[in-house]
Amino acid sequence: MKIAIVTDSTCDWPYADFAARRVSMVPLNVTFGAQTRRDLIDLSSEEFCRVLRAGEQGATTSQPSPGAFACLFEALYEQGFEAALCLHLAAPLSGTVQSASIAADGAPIDVRVVDTRLASSALGLAVDAACRLRDEGVDDIDELQRRVERVCAETRVFFVPETLDALVRGGRLARAAAESMGMLNVKALLTLDEQGSVVFFDKARGLKGAVARCVEQLEAYADEHGPVDVRYARIENEEAAARLAEALDASRADIASLHADTCGATIATHLGLGAWCLAMAPRVG
């Protein structure tokens, strides 16, 4: 069975990797001022960060339309695909899963829409796993979906924003919860719960403490799961990226693969400038 892998722009892969790894990407939309652009296609991370630095605070995001997915599914059918595994941003964070599901109902191929309950680098790891399994010969859609969903359930991610303002403004974090975390030079470590909602995990003193705490969690995770795939991403925070790279290099965790990414405009809208994340998944394939 010829199976397509589909995801959305919030997996924060480098744009060129989608074509290189034969993944179809449907972008979310980012609106600021009078402009609406497609994440990663019409709007690069670098350009959007310039918008944020210029003081644009009214940016909003929206899911792709069902029509965008319907066009993709028709194109995949015409290319000879018999099925598609769609891996998307957590439903509590976006209506992307709903749009894909609406289009799947009328698709000419067997479309499986998975609410990964993940975002950013964590979603990127789920797509990584799907590609590896496909490339190793898993050509049954039921088996591929089952194995990828298992990876999704075991994937962990930690987000460290510079401030919590963007998350509160976008409705992804309750104001009362954010106010309870606000302490001088204390970084809030956030994660996603079993449903894919943003929740508080821990606090750390400054960037150094936050990096150490995240790598400590990675090492404990690797102790439990064995070899792990790791991706981390940032929004214009070169210092955090450098500290993470150094800490991961010194880590005792058995890291099977490691990728450093840049968050796209959708994730940047909700985490804000300076934010970063670290994601980990058990090695499959």
CSV table of C-alpha atoms in Angstrom, one decimal:
chain,number,residue,atom,x,y,z
A,1,MET,CA,0.0,0.0,0.0
A,2,LYS,CA,1.3,3.4,-1.0
A,3,ILE,CA,0.9,5.6,2.1
A,4,ALA,CA,1.4,9.4,2.3
A,5,ILE,CA,2.6,11.1,5.4
A,6,VAL,CA,0.8,14.4,6.1
A,7,THR,CA,1.4,17.0,8.8
A,8,ASP,CA,1.1,20.8,9.4
A,9,SER,CA,3.5,23.6,9.8
A,10,THR,CA,3.6,23.5,13.6
A,11,CYS,CA,5.9,20.5,13.5
A,12,ASP,CA,8.6,23.1,13.0
A,13,TRP,CA,10.7,21.2,10.5
A,14,PRO,CA,13.0,23.1,8.2
A,15,TYR,CA,10.8,23.8,5.1
A,16,ALA,CA,13.2,21.9,2.7
A,17,ASP,CA,12.8,18.7,4.8
A,18,PHE,CA,9.2,18.2,3.8
A,19,ALA,CA,10.0,17.5,0.1
A,20,ALA,CA,13.3,15.8,1.0
A,21,ARG,CA,11.5,13.3,3.2
A,22,ARG,CA,8.3,13.0,1.1
A,23,VAL,CA,6.0,14.6,3.6
A,24,SER,CA,3.0,16.7,2.7
A,25,MET,CA,2.6,19.8,4.8
A,26,VAL,CA,-0.6,21.9,5.2
A,27,PRO,CA,0.2,25.3,6.7
A,28,LEU,CA,-1.6,27.1,9.4
A,29,ASN,CA,-2.5,30.8,8.8
A,30,VAL,CA,-1.0,33.7,10.7
A,31,THR,CA,-2.8,37.1,10.7
A,32,PHE,CA,-1.2,40.4,11.8
A,33,GLY,CA,-2.5,43.8,10.8
A,34,ALA,CA,-4.4,43.4,7.6
A,35,GLN,CA,-2.3,40.5,6.4
A,36,THR,CA,-2.9,36.8,6.5
A,37,ARG,CA,-0.1,34.6,5.5
A,38,ARG,CA,0.6,30.8,5.4
A,39,ASP,CA,3.1,29.7,8.0
A,40,LEU,CA,6.4,28.6,6.5
A,41,ILE,CA,5.2,29.2,2.9
A,42,ASP,CA,4.4,32.9,2.7
A,43,LEU,CA,5.9,33.8,6.1
A,44,SER,CA,9.3,32.6,7.4
A,45,SER,CA,10.2,32.5,11.0
A,46,GLU,CA,12.8,35.2,10.6
A,47,GLU,CA,10.4,37.6,8.9
A,48,PHE,CA,7.7,37.0,11.6
A,49,CYS,CA,10.3,37.6,14.4
A,50,ARG,CA,11.0,40.9,12.8
A,51,VAL,CA,7.3,41.7,13.0
A,52,LEU,CA,7.3,40.8,16.7
A,53,ARG,CA,10.3,42.8,17.4
A,54,ALA,CA,8.7,45.8,15.7
A,55,GLY,CA,6.0,45.6,18.4
A,56,GLU,CA,3.2,43.8,16.6
A,57,GLN,CA,1.1,42.3,19.5
A,58,GLY,CA,-2.1,41.5,17.6
A,59,ALA,CA,-1.0,38.4,15.7
A,60,THR,CA,-3.5,35.6,15.6
A,61,THR,CA,-3.4,32.1,14.1
A,62,SER,CA,-6.0,29.9,12.5
A,63,GLN,CA,-6.3,26.3,11.2
A,64,PRO,CA,-6.2,25.4,7.6
A,65,SER,CA,-9.6,25.1,6.0
A,66,PRO,CA,-11.2,21.7,5.3
A,67,GLY,CA,-10.9,22.7,1.6
A,68,ALA,CA,-7.1,22.9,1.8
A,69,PHE,CA,-7.0,19.3,3.1
A,70,ALA,CA,-9.6,18.2,0.5
A,71,CYS,CA,-7.4,19.5,-2.3
A,72,LEU,CA,-4.4,17.7,-0.9
A,73,PHE,CA,-6.2,14.4,-0.5
A,74,GLU,CA,-7.4,14.6,-4.1
A,75,ALA,CA,-3.8,15.4,-5.3
A,76,LEU,CA,-2.5,12.4,-3.3
A,77,TYR,CA,-5.1,10.2,-5.0
A,78,GLU,CA,-4.0,11.4,-8.4
A,79,GLN,CA,-0.4,10.6,-7.5
A,80,GLY,CA,-1.3,7.0,-6.8
A,81,PHE,CA,-1.5,7.0,-3.0
A,82,GLU,CA,-4.0,4.6,-1.4
A,83,ALA,CA,-3.9,6.0,2.1
A,84,ALA,CA,-2.7,8.9,4.2
A,85,LEU,CA,-1.6,9.2,7.8
A,86,CYS,CA,-2.2,12.7,9.0
A,87,LEU,CA,-0.3,13.9,12.1
A,88,HIS,CA,-1.4,17.2,13.5
A,89,LEU,CA,-1.1,19.7,16.3
A,90,ALA,CA,-3.0,18.9,19.6
A,91,ALA,CA,-6.7,19.5,19.3
A,92,PRO,CA,-6.9,21.7,22.5
A,93,LEU,CA,-4.4,24.1,20.7
A,94,SER,CA,-6.0,24.3,17.2
A,95,GLY,CA,-8.9,23.2,15.1
A,96,THR,CA,-6.5,21.6,12.5
A,97,VAL,CA,-7.5,18.1,13.5
A,98,GLN,CA,-11.1,19.0,13.0
A,99,SER,CA,-10.5,20.5,9.5
A,100,ALA,CA,-8.5,17.4,8.4
A,101,SER,CA,-11.2,15.1,9.7
A,102,ILE,CA,-14.0,16.9,7.8
A,103,ALA,CA,-12.0,16.6,4.6
A,104,ALA,CA,-11.1,13.0,5.3
A,105,ASP,CA,-14.8,12.0,5.3
A,106,GLY,CA,-15.1,12.7,1.6
A,107,ALA,CA,-11.5,11.8,0.6
A,108,PRO,CA,-10.9,9.4,-2.4
A,109,ILE,CA,-8.3,7.5,-0.3
A,110,ASP,CA,-8.2,6.0,3.2
A,111,VAL,CA,-7.2,9.0,5.4
A,112,ARG,CA,-6.4,8.5,9.1
A,113,VAL,CA,-6.3,11.7,11.1
A,114,VAL,CA,-4.3,11.5,14.3
A,115,ASP,CA,-4.6,14.1,17.1
A,116,THR,CA,-1.0,13.7,18.2
A,117,ARG,CA,-1.6,15.8,21.4
A,118,LEU,CA,1.8,17.3,20.6
A,119,ALA,CA,3.2,20.5,19.1
A,120,SER,CA,6.4,22.0,17.7
A,121,SER,CA,9.5,19.7,18.1
A,122,ALA,CA,7.4,17.0,19.7
A,123,LEU,CA,5.1,16.8,16.6
A,124,GLY,CA,8.3,16.9,14.5
A,125,LEU,CA,9.5,13.7,16.3
A,126,ALA,CA,6.2,11.9,15.6
A,127,VAL,CA,6.5,12.8,11.9
A,128,ASP,CA,10.2,11.5,12.0
A,129,ALA,CA,9.0,8.2,13.4
A,130,ALA,CA,6.3,7.9,10.7
A,131,CYS,CA,8.9,8.5,8.0
A,132,ARG,CA,11.3,5.9,9.3
A,133,LEU,CA,8.6,3.3,9.6
A,134,ARG,CA,7.4,3.9,6.1
A,135,ASP,CA,10.9,3.9,4.7
A,136,GLU,CA,11.6,0.6,6.5
A,137,GLY,CA,8.6,-1.0,4.7
A,138,VAL,CA,5.6,-0.6,7.0
A,139,ASP,CA,3.0,-0.4,4.2
A,140,ASP,CA,-0.1,-1.3,6.2
A,141,ILE,CA,-2.0,1.8,7.3
A,142,ASP,CA,-3.4,0.1,10.4
A,143,GLU,CA,0.0,-0.9,11.6
A,144,LEU,CA,1.6,2.4,10.7
A,145,GLN,CA,-1.1,4.3,12.6
A,146,ARG,CA,-0.9,2.0,15.6
A,147,ARG,CA,2.9,2.3,15.9
A,148,VAL,CA,3.0,6.1,15.4
A,149,GLU,CA,0.2,6.6,17.9
A,150,ARG,CA,2.3,4.7,20.5
A,151,VAL,CA,5.2,7.0,19.8
A,152,CYS,CA,3.0,10.0,20.2
A,153,ALA,CA,1.7,8.8,23.6
A,154,GLU,CA,5.3,8.4,24.9
A,155,THR,CA,6.7,11.6,23.5
A,156,ARG,CA,7.5,14.4,26.0
A,157,VAL,CA,8.2,18.0,25.5
A,158,PHE,CA,9.2,21.0,27.7
A,159,PHE,CA,8.6,24.6,26.7
A,160,VAL,CA,10.5,27.5,28.3
A,161,PRO,CA,9.1,30.9,27.3
A,162,GLU,CA,10.8,34.1,28.2
A,163,THR,CA,7.5,35.4,29.5
A,164,LEU,CA,4.0,33.9,29.7
A,165,ASP,CA,2.4,37.0,28.1
A,166,ALA,CA,1.8,35.5,24.7
A,167,LEU,CA,0.4,32.2,26.0
A,168,VAL,CA,-2.1,34.1,28.2
A,169,ARG,CA,-3.0,36.5,25.4
A,170,GLY,CA,-3.6,33.6,23.0
A,171,GLY,CA,-5.7,31.7,25.5
A,172,ARG,CA,-3.3,28.7,25.8
A,173,LEU,CA,-2.6,29.3,29.5
A,174,ALA,CA,-4.9,30.6,32.2
A,175,ARG,CA,-4.0,34.1,33.5
A,176,ALA,CA,-4.3,32.9,37.1
A,177,ALA,CA,-1.9,30.0,36.5
A,178,ALA,CA,0.6,32.4,34.8
A,179,GLU,CA,0.4,34.9,37.6
A,180,SER,CA,1.2,32.2,40.1
A,181,MET,CA,4.5,31.4,38.2
A,182,GLY,CA,5.7,35.0,37.9
A,183,MET,CA,8.9,35.3,39.9
A,184,LEU,CA,12.1,37.3,39.2
A,185,ASN,CA,14.6,35.4,37.1
A,186,VAL,CA,12.6,32.2,37.5
A,187,LYS,CA,11.8,30.3,34.3
A,188,ALA,CA,8.5,28.4,34.0
A,189,LEU,CA,8.9,25.0,32.4
A,190,LEU,CA,5.7,24.0,30.7
A,191,THR,CA,4.6,20.8,29.1
A,192,LEU,CA,1.6,19.2,27.4
A,193,ASP,CA,-0.8,16.9,29.3
A,194,GLU,CA,-2.4,13.7,28.0
A,195,GLN,CA,-5.0,15.7,26.1
A,196,GLY,CA,-2.4,18.1,24.6
A,197,SER,CA,-3.2,21.2,26.7
A,198,VAL,CA,-0.4,23.4,28.0
A,199,VAL,CA,0.3,22.8,31.7
A,200,PHE,CA,2.9,23.9,34.3
A,201,PHE,CA,5.6,21.4,35.0
A,202,ASP,CA,8.3,23.1,37.1
A,203,LYS,CA,10.3,26.2,37.8
A,204,ALA,CA,14.1,26.8,37.3
A,205,ARG,CA,16.4,29.6,38.2
A,206,GLY,CA,17.4,31.4,35.0
A,207,LEU,CA,18.4,29.9,31.6
A,208,LYS,CA,21.2,27.7,33.1
A,209,GLY,CA,18.8,26.2,35.5
A,210,ALA,CA,16.1,25.6,32.9
A,211,VAL,CA,18.5,23.9,30.6
A,212,ALA,CA,19.8,21.7,33.4
A,213,ARG,CA,16.3,20.7,34.5
A,214,CYS,CA,15.2,19.8,30.9
A,215,VAL,CA,18.3,17.7,30.3
A,216,GLU,CA,17.8,16.0,33.7
A,217,GLN,CA,14.3,15.0,32.5
A,218,LEU,CA,15.8,13.8,29.2
A,219,GLU,CA,18.3,11.6,31.0
A,220,ALA,CA,15.6,10.1,33.2
A,221,TYR,CA,13.5,9.5,30.1
A,222,ALA,CA,16.3,7.7,28.4
A,223,ASP,CA,16.9,5.6,31.4
A,224,GLU,CA,13.3,4.4,31.1
A,225,HIS,CA,13.0,4.1,27.3
A,226,GLY,CA,16.5,3.4,26.0
A,227,PRO,CA,17.7,5.2,22.9
A,228,VAL,CA,15.8,8.4,22.3
A,229,ASP,CA,15.3,10.8,19.4
A,230,VAL,CA,15.6,14.5,20.4
A,231,ARG,CA,14.6,17.7,18.7
A,232,TYR,CA,14.8,21.2,20.1
A,233,ALA,CA,13.7,24.5,18.7
A,234,ARG,CA,14.0,28.2,19.6
A,235,ILE,CA,12.5,31.5,18.7
A,236,GLU,CA,15.5,33.8,18.2
A,237,ASN,CA,17.3,32.7,21.3
A,238,GLU,CA,20.8,31.8,20.2
A,239,GLU,CA,22.1,31.6,23.8
A,240,ALA,CA,19.6,29.0,24.7
A,241,ALA,CA,20.4,27.0,21.6
A,242,ALA,CA,24.1,27.1,22.4
A,243,ARG,CA,23.6,26.1,26.0
A,244,LEU,CA,21.3,23.3,25.0
A,245,ALA,CA,23.7,21.9,22.4
A,246,GLU,CA,26.5,21.9,25.0
A,247,ALA,CA,24.4,20.3,27.6
A,248,LEU,CA,23.1,17.6,25.3
A,249,ASP,CA,26.6,16.9,24.1
A,250,ALA,CA,27.7,16.3,27.7
A,251,SER,CA,24.5,14.4,28.6
A,252,ARG,CA,24.7,10.7,29.5
A,253,ALA,CA,21.4,10.0,27.7
A,254,ASP,CA,21.6,7.6,24.7
A,255,ILE,CA,20.6,10.0,22.0
A,256,ALA,CA,19.9,8.2,18.7
A,257,SER,CA,19.3,11.4,16.7
A,258,LEU,CA,19.4,15.1,17.4
A,259,HIS,CA,17.9,18.0,15.4
A,260,ALA,CA,18.0,21.7,16.1
A,261,ASP,CA,15.1,23.6,14.6
A,262,THR,CA,13.6,27.1,14.5
A,263,CYS,CA,10.0,27.6,15.6
A,264,GLY,CA,7.7,28.8,12.8
A,265,ALA,CA,5.4,31.7,13.0
A,266,THR,CA,2.4,29.8,14.5
A,267,ILE,CA,4.4,28.5,17.5
A,268,ALA,CA,6.2,31.9,17.8
A,269,THR,CA,2.8,33.7,18.0
A,270,HIS,CA,1.9,31.7,21.1
A,271,LEU,CA,5.2,31.3,22.9
A,272,GLY,CA,6.7,34.7,22.1
A,273,LEU,CA,10.3,35.8,21.3
A,274,GLY,CA,13.0,34.0,23.2
A,275,ALA,CA,11.1,30.9,23.9
A,276,TRP,CA,12.6,27.4,23.3
A,277,CYS,CA,11.6,23.8,23.7
A,278,LEU,CA,13.2,20.3,24.1
A,279,ALA,CA,11.3,17.2,22.9
A,280,MET,CA,12.1,13.5,23.2
A,281,ALA,CA,10.7,10.3,21.9
A,282,PRO,CA,11.6,6.6,22.1
A,283,ARG,CA,13.5,5.4,19.0
A,284,VAL,CA,11.4,3.2,16.7
A,285,GLY,CA,12.4,1.5,13.5
